Short mmCIF file of C-alpha atoms in Angstrom, two decimals:
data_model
loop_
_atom_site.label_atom_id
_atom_site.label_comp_id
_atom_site.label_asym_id
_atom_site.label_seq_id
_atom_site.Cartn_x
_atom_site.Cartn_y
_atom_site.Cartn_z
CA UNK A 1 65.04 11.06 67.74
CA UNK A 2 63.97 11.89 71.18
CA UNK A 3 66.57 14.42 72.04
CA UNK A 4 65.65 16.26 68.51
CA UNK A 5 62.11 16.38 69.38
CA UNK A 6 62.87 17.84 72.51
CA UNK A 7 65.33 20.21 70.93
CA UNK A 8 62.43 21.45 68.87
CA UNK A 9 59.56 20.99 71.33
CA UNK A 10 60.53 24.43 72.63
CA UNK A 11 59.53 26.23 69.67
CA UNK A 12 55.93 24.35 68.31
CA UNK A 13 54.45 26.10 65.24
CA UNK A 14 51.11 26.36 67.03
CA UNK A 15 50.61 26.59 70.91
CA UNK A 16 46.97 24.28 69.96
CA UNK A 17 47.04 21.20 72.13
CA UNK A 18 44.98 18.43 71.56
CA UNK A 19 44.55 15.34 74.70
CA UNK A 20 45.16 12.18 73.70
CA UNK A 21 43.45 9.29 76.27
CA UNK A 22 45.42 6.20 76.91
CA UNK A 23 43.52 2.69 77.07
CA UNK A 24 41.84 3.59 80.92
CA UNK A 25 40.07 6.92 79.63
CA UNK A 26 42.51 9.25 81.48
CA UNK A 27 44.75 12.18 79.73
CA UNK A 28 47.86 10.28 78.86
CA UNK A 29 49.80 13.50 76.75
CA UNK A 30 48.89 16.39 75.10
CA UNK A 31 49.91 16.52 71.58
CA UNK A 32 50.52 19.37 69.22
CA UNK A 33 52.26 19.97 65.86
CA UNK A 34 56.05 20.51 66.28
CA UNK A 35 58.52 21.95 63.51
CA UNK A 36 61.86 19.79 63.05
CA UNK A 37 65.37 21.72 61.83
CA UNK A 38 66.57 22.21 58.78
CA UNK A 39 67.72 18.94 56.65
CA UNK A 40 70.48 19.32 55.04
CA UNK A 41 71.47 20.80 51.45
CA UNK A 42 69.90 18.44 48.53
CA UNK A 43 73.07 19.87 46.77
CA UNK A 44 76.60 20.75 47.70
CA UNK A 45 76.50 23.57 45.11
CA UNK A 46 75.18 24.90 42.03
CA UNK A 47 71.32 25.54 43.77
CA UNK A 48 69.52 23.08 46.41
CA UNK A 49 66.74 23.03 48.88
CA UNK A 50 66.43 22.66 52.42
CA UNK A 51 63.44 20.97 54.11
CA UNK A 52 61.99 21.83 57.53
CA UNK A 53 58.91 18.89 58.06
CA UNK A 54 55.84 19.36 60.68
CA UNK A 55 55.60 16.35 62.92
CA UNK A 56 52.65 15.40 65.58
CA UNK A 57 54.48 15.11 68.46
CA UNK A 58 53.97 15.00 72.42
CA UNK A 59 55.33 15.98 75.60
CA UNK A 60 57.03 12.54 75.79
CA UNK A 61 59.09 13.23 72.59
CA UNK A 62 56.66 10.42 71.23
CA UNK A 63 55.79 10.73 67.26
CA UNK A 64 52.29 10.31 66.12
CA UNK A 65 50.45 9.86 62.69
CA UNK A 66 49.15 13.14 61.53
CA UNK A 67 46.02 12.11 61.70
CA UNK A 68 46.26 12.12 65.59
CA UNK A 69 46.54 16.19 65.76
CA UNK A 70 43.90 16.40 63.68
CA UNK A 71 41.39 17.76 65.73
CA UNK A 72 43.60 20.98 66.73
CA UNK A 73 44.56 23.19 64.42
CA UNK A 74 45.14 22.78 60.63
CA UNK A 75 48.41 21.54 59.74
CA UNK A 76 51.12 23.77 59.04
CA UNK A 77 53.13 23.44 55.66
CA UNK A 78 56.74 22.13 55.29
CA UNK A 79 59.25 25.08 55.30
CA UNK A 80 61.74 24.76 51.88
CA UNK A 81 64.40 27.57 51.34
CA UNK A 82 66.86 27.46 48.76
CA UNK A 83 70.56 26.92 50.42
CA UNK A 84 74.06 26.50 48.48
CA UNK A 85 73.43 28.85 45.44
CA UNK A 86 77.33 29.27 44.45
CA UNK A 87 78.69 27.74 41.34
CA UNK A 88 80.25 24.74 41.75
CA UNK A 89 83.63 24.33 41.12
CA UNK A 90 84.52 23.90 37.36
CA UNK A 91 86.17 20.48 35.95
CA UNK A 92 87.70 18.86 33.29
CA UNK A 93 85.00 16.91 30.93
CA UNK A 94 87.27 14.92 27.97
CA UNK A 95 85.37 12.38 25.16
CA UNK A 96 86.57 9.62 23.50
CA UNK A 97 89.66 9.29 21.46
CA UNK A 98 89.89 8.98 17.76
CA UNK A 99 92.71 7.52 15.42
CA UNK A 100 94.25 9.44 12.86
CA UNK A 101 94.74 7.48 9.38
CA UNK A 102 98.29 6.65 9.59
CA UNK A 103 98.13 5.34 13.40
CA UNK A 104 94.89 2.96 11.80
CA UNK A 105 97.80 2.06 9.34
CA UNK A 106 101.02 1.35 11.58
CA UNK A 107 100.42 2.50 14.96
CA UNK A 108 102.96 5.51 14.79
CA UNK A 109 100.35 8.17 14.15
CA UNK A 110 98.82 10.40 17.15
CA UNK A 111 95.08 9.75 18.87
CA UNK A 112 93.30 12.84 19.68
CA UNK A 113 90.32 13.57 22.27
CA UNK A 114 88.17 16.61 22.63
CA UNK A 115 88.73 18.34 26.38
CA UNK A 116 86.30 21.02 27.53
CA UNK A 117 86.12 22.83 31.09
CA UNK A 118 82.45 22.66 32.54
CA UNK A 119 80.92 23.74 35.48
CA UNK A 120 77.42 23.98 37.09
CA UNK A 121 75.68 27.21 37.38
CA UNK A 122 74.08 29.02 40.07
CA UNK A 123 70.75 27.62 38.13
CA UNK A 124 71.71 24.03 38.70
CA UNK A 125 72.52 23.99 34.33
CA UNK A 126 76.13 22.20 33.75
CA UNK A 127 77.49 24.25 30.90
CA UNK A 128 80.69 24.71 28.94
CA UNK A 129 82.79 27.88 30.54
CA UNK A 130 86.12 29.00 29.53
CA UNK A 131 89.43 26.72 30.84
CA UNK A 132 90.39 29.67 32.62
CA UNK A 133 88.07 28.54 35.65
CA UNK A 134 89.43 25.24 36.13
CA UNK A 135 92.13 25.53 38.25
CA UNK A 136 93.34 21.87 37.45
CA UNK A 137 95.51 20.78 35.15
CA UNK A 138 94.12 19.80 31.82
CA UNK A 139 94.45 16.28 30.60
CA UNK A 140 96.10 15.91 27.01
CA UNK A 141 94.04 16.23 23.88
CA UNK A 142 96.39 14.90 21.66
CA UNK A 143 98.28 11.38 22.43
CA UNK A 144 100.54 9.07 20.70
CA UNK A 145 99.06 6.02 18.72
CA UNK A 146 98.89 2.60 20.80
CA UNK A 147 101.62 -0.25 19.18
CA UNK A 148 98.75 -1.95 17.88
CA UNK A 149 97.08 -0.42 15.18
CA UNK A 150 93.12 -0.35 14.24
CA UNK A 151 91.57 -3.38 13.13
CA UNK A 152 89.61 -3.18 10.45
CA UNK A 153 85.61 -4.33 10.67
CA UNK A 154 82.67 -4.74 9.18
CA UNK A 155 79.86 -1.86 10.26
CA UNK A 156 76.27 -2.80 9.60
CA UNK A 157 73.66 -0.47 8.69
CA UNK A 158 70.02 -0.75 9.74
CA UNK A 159 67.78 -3.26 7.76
CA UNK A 160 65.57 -1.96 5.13
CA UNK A 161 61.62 -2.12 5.83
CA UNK A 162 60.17 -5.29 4.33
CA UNK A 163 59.73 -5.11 0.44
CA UNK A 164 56.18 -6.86 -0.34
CA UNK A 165 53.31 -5.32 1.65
CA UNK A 166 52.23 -8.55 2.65
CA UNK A 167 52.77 -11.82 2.58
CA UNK A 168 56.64 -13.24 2.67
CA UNK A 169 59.27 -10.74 1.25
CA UNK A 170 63.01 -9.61 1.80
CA UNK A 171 64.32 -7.13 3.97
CA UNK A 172 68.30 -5.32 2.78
CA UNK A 173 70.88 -3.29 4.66
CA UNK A 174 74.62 -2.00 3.13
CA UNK A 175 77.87 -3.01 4.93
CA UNK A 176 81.44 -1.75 4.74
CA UNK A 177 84.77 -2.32 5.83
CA UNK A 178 86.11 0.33 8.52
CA UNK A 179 89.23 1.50 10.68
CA UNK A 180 87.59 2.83 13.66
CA UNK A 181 85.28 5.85 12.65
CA UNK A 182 86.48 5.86 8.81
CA UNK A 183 85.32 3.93 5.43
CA UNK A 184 87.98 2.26 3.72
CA UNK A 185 88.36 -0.92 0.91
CA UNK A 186 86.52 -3.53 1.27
CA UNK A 187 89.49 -5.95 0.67
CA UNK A 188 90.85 -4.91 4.40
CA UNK A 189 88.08 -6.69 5.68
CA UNK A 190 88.14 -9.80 3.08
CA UNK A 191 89.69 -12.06 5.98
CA UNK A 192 86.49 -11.29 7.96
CA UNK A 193 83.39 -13.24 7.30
CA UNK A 194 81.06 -10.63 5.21
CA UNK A 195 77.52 -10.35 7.64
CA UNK A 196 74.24 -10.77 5.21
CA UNK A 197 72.80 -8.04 3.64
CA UNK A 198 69.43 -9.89 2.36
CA UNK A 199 66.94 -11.80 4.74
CA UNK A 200 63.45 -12.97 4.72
CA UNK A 201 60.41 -11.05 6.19
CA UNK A 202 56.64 -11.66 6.30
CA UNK A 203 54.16 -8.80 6.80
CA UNK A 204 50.04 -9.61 7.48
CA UNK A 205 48.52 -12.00 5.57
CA UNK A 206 47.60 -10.66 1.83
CA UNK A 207 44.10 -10.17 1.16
CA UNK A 208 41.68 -10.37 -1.20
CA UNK A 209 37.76 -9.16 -2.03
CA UNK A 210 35.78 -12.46 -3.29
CA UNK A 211 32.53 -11.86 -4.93
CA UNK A 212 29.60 -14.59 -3.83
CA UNK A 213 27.02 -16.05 -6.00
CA UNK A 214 24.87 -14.05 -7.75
CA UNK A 215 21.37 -13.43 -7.41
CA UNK A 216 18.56 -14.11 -10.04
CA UNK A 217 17.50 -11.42 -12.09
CA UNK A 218 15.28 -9.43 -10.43
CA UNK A 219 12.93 -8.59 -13.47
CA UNK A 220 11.41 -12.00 -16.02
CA UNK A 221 10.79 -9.18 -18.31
CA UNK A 222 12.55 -6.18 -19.55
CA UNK A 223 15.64 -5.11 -18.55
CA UNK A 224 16.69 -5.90 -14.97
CA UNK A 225 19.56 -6.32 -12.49
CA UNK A 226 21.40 -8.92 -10.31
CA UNK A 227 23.32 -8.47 -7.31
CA UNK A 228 26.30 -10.33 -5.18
CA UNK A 229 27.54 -9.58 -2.25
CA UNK A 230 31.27 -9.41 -1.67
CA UNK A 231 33.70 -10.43 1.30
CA UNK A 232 37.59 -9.73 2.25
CA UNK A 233 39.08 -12.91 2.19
CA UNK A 234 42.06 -14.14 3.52
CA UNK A 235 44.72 -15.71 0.34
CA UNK A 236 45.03 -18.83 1.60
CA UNK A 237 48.82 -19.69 1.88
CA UNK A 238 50.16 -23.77 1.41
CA UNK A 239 48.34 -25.81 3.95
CA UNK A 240 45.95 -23.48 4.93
CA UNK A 241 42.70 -22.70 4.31
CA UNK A 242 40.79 -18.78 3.84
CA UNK A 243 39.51 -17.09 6.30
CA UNK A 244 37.11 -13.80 6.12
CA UNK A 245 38.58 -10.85 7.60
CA UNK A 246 37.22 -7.80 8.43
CA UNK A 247 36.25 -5.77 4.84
CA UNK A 248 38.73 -2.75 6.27
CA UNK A 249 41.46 -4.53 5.24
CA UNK A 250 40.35 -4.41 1.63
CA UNK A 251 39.65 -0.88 1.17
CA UNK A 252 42.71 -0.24 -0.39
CA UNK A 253 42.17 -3.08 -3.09
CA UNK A 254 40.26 -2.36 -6.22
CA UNK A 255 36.47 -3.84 -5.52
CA UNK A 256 34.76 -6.33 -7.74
CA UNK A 257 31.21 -5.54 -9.86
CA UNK A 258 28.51 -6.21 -6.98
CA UNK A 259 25.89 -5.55 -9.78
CA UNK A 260 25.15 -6.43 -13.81
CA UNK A 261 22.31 -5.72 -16.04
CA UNK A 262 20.45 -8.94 -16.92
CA UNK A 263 17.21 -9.90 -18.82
CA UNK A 264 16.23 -8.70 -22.32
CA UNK A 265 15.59 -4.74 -23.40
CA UNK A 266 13.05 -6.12 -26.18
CA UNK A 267 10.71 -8.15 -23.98
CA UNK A 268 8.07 -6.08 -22.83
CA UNK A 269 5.86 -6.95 -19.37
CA UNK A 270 2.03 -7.68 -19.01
CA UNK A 271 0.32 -5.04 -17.13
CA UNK A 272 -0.92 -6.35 -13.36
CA UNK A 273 -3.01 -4.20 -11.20
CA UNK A 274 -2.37 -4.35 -7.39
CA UNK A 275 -3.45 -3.06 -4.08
CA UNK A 276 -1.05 -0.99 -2.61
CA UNK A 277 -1.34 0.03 1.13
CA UNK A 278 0.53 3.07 2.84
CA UNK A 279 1.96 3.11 6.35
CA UNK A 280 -0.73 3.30 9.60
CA UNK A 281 -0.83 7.07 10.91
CA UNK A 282 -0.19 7.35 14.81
CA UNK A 283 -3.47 6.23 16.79
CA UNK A 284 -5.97 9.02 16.95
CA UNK A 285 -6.54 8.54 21.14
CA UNK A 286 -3.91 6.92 23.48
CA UNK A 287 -6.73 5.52 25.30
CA UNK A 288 -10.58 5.13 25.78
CA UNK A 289 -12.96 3.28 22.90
CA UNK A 290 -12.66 6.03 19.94
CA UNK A 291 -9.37 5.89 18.86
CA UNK A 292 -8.71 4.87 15.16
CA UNK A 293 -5.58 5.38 12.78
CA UNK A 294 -5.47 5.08 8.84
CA UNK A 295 -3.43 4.82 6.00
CA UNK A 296 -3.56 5.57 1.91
CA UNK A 297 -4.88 2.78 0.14
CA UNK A 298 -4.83 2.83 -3.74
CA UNK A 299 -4.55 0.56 -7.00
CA UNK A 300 -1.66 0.62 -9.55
CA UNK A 301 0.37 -0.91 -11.89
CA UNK A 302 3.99 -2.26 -11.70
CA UNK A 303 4.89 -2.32 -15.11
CA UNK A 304 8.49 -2.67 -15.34
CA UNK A 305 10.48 -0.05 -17.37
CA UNK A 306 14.19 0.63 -18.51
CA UNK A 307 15.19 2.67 -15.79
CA UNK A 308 18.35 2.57 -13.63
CA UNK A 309 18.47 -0.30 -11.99
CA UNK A 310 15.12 -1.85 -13.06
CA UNK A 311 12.80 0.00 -10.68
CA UNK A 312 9.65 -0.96 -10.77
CA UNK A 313 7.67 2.51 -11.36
CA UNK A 314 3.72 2.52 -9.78
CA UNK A 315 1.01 4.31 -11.49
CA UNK A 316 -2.31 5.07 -9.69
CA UNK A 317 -5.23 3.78 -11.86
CA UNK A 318 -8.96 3.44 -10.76
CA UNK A 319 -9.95 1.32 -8.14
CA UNK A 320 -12.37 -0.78 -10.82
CA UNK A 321 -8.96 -1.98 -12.14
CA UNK A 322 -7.95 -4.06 -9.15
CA UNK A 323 -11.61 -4.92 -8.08
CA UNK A 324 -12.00 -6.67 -11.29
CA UNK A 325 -9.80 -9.59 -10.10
CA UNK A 326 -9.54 -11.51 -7.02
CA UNK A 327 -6.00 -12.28 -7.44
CA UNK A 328 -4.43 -9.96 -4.93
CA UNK A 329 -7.49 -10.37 -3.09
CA UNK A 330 -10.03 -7.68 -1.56
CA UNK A 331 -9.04 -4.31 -1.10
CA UNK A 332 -6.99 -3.70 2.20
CA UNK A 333 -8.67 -1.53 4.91
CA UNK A 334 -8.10 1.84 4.76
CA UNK A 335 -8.87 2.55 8.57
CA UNK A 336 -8.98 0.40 11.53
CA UNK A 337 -9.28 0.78 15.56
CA UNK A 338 -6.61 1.18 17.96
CA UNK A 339 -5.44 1.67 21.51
CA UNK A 340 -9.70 0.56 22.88
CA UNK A 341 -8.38 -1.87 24.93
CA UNK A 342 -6.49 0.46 27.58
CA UNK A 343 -8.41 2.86 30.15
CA UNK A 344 -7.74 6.50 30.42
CA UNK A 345 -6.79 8.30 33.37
CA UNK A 346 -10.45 10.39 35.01
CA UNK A 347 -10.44 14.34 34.46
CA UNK A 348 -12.23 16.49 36.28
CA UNK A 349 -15.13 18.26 34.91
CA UNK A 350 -16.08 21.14 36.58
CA UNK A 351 -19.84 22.56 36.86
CA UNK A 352 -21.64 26.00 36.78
CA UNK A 353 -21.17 28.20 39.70
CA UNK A 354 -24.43 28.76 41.74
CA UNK A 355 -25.85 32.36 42.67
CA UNK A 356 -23.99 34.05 45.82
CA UNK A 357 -25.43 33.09 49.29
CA UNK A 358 -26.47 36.90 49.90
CA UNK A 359 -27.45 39.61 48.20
CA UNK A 360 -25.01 41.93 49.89
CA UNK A 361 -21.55 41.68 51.58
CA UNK A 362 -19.25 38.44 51.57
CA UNK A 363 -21.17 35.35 50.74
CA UNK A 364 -20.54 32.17 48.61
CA UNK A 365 -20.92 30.56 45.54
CA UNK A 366 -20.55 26.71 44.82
CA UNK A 367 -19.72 24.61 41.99
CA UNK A 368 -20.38 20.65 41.32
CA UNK A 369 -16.84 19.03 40.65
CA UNK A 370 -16.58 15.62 40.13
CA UNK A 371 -14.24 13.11 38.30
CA UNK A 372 -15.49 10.86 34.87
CA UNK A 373 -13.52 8.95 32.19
CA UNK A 374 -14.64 6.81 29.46
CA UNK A 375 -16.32 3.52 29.39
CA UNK A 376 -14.61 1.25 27.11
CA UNK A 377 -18.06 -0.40 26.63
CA UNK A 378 -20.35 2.51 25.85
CA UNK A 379 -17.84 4.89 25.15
CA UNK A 380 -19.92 7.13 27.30
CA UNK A 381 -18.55 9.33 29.95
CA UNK A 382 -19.20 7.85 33.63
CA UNK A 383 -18.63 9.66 37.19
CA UNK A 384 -16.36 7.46 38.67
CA UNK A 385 -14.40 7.70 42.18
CA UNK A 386 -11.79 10.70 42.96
CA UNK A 387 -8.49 8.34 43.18
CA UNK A 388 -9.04 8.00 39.39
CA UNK A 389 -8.10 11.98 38.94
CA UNK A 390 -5.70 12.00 41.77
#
């Protein structure tokens, strides 16, 4: 290795030296990117590559990780050229031989073989060419049969997929006798034990949906409905018990009633008044002692009709109607206060400019500016200190 560094050390790509100190602190070698020769051909023919490689190298034909000439200049890149671009020469490519029917029969037939000339390209591609360009011999396509003849076999095709789409089922395949690459009666191969063509299989478990209990009615009067909910179960199999699986598995499967009418159409329902309250608005102030929020309050009826489903359908009736019982109790509050409790931020309030300083030329005007927020006691609006406006 040393005498091809210093073969190459003659000719560096880049004249960019960089010192390297040895363990006392003095210059021990310079080193420098260096440019090896040529490797050889990655191919005898038909289209290779040839490598040149940059090395960090010294003086002292000594070899150093790349990272050592990094401070000089920028590593050069590897030098590849194409080298050997001829066709190779072309050769003789035969397959495999095949019996005709009378050498399967008695062995005094003739075997044949295909035999084609091939050769690699100038692109590296191995193609077929005309036999004129192999300069060999060619072997023999055609031979005579062996003294023994074919045996006949049985050939087994692939195995069906498994018949039931889950749960234990059967899988099937076809078999026939043969003399190498050709069908022929089955009674040629009757001396030879006949391979299966059924066997078991098993797929996933089957599955089921199972409906639960059902609910009660939910109207005493009228018409109503009740509900279930429903679950993929496992079928459980001999000796084991049912599991839940996840209700994808089921989608496929028809899906049980989750819902039935129940009750009587011919039983009509007393009329009750109740207080019904809306949803609370959003707060009217995020802070300070003011803020309120409020909802619809009103009283209605829930008289049960025949409509899908049994819903119960509200009309608004006057208030008189649900005051004149205390069975749902007092009417709900319509407003109420919110967010009192937390203390706003200050904001400055500015006052009224005063009169200039002068009655001509530059003078000045001043303004009182001073920071307040709210008092969550009075509510009132206090000067407080500046850090509450900062």
């Amino acid at each position: 290795q040393q005498q091809r560094l210093q073969s190459t050390w003659r000719n560096p790509v880049d004249p960019g030296e960089v010192p390297f100190l040895d363990q006392n602190g003095g210059v021990d070698q310079k080193l420098s990117w260096i440019l090896l020769p040529f490797t050889h051909c990655s191919r005898s023919c038909g289209g290779g590559t040839k490598r040149a490689s940059v090395i960090c190298g010294s003086r002292q034909m000594r070899v150093f990780p790349p990272s050592y000439c990094s401070n000089s200049v920028r590593k050069p890149q590897d030098i590849v050229e194409p080298c050997n671009e001829l066709r190779c020469p072309a050769r003789w490519v035969t397959g495999p031989w095949k019996c005709s029917p009378s050498c399967r029969r008695n062995g005094t037939g003739v075997r044949t073989r295909k035999v084609v000339c091939r050769q690699v390209l100038e692109t590296g591609v191995d193609d077929v060419v005309s036999q004129k360009f192999c300069l060999d011999r060619s072997p023999s396509a055609v031979s005579a049969c062996r003294p023994a003849p074919c045996r006949p076999h049985w050939v087994r095709e692939s195995w069906s997929k498994c018949n039931a789409p889950c749960g234990p089922g059967t899988k099937t395949r076809a078999v026939h006798c043969a003399e190498g690459s050709d069908r022929v009666n089955a009674s040629l191969c009757a001396h030879l034990r006949r391979p299966n063509v059924v066997k078991n299989c098993s797929r996933r478990d089957c599955v089921r949906w199972h409906g639960g209990e059902w609910s009660d009615c939910n109207s005493r009067c009228a018409s109503g409905y009740r509900f279930r909910d429903l679950v993929c179960m496992e079928v459980p199999r001999k000796g084991r018990s049912p599991r839940v699986r996840n209700d994808a598995r089921c989608d496929d499967l028809p899906r049980l009633r989750t819902m039935e009418r129940c009750g009587s159409d011919h039983v009509n329902c007393p009329i009750q008044y109740k207080w019904h309250s809306g949803p609370w608005s959003k707060c009217s102030s995020k802070c300070g002692s003011r803020g309120v929020r409020i909802r619809e309050v009103h009283c209605s009826t829930d008289r049960r009709t025949n409509s899908t489903l049994g819903v119960v359908k509200y009309t608004t009736v006057d208030p008189v109607y649900c005051n004149s019982t205390l069975q749902h109790g007092p009417e709900p509050q319509s407003t109420e206060p919110c967010n009192r409790n937390v203390n706003c931020r200050g904001r400055w309030v500015k006052g009224r400019w005063s009169d200039c300083s002068v009655t001509c030329g530059y003078g000045k005007m001043k303004r009182p500016v001073t920071c307040q927020r709210t008092n969550l006691t009075t509510g009132l609006e206090e000067v407080t200190g500046d850090s509450d406006c900062d």
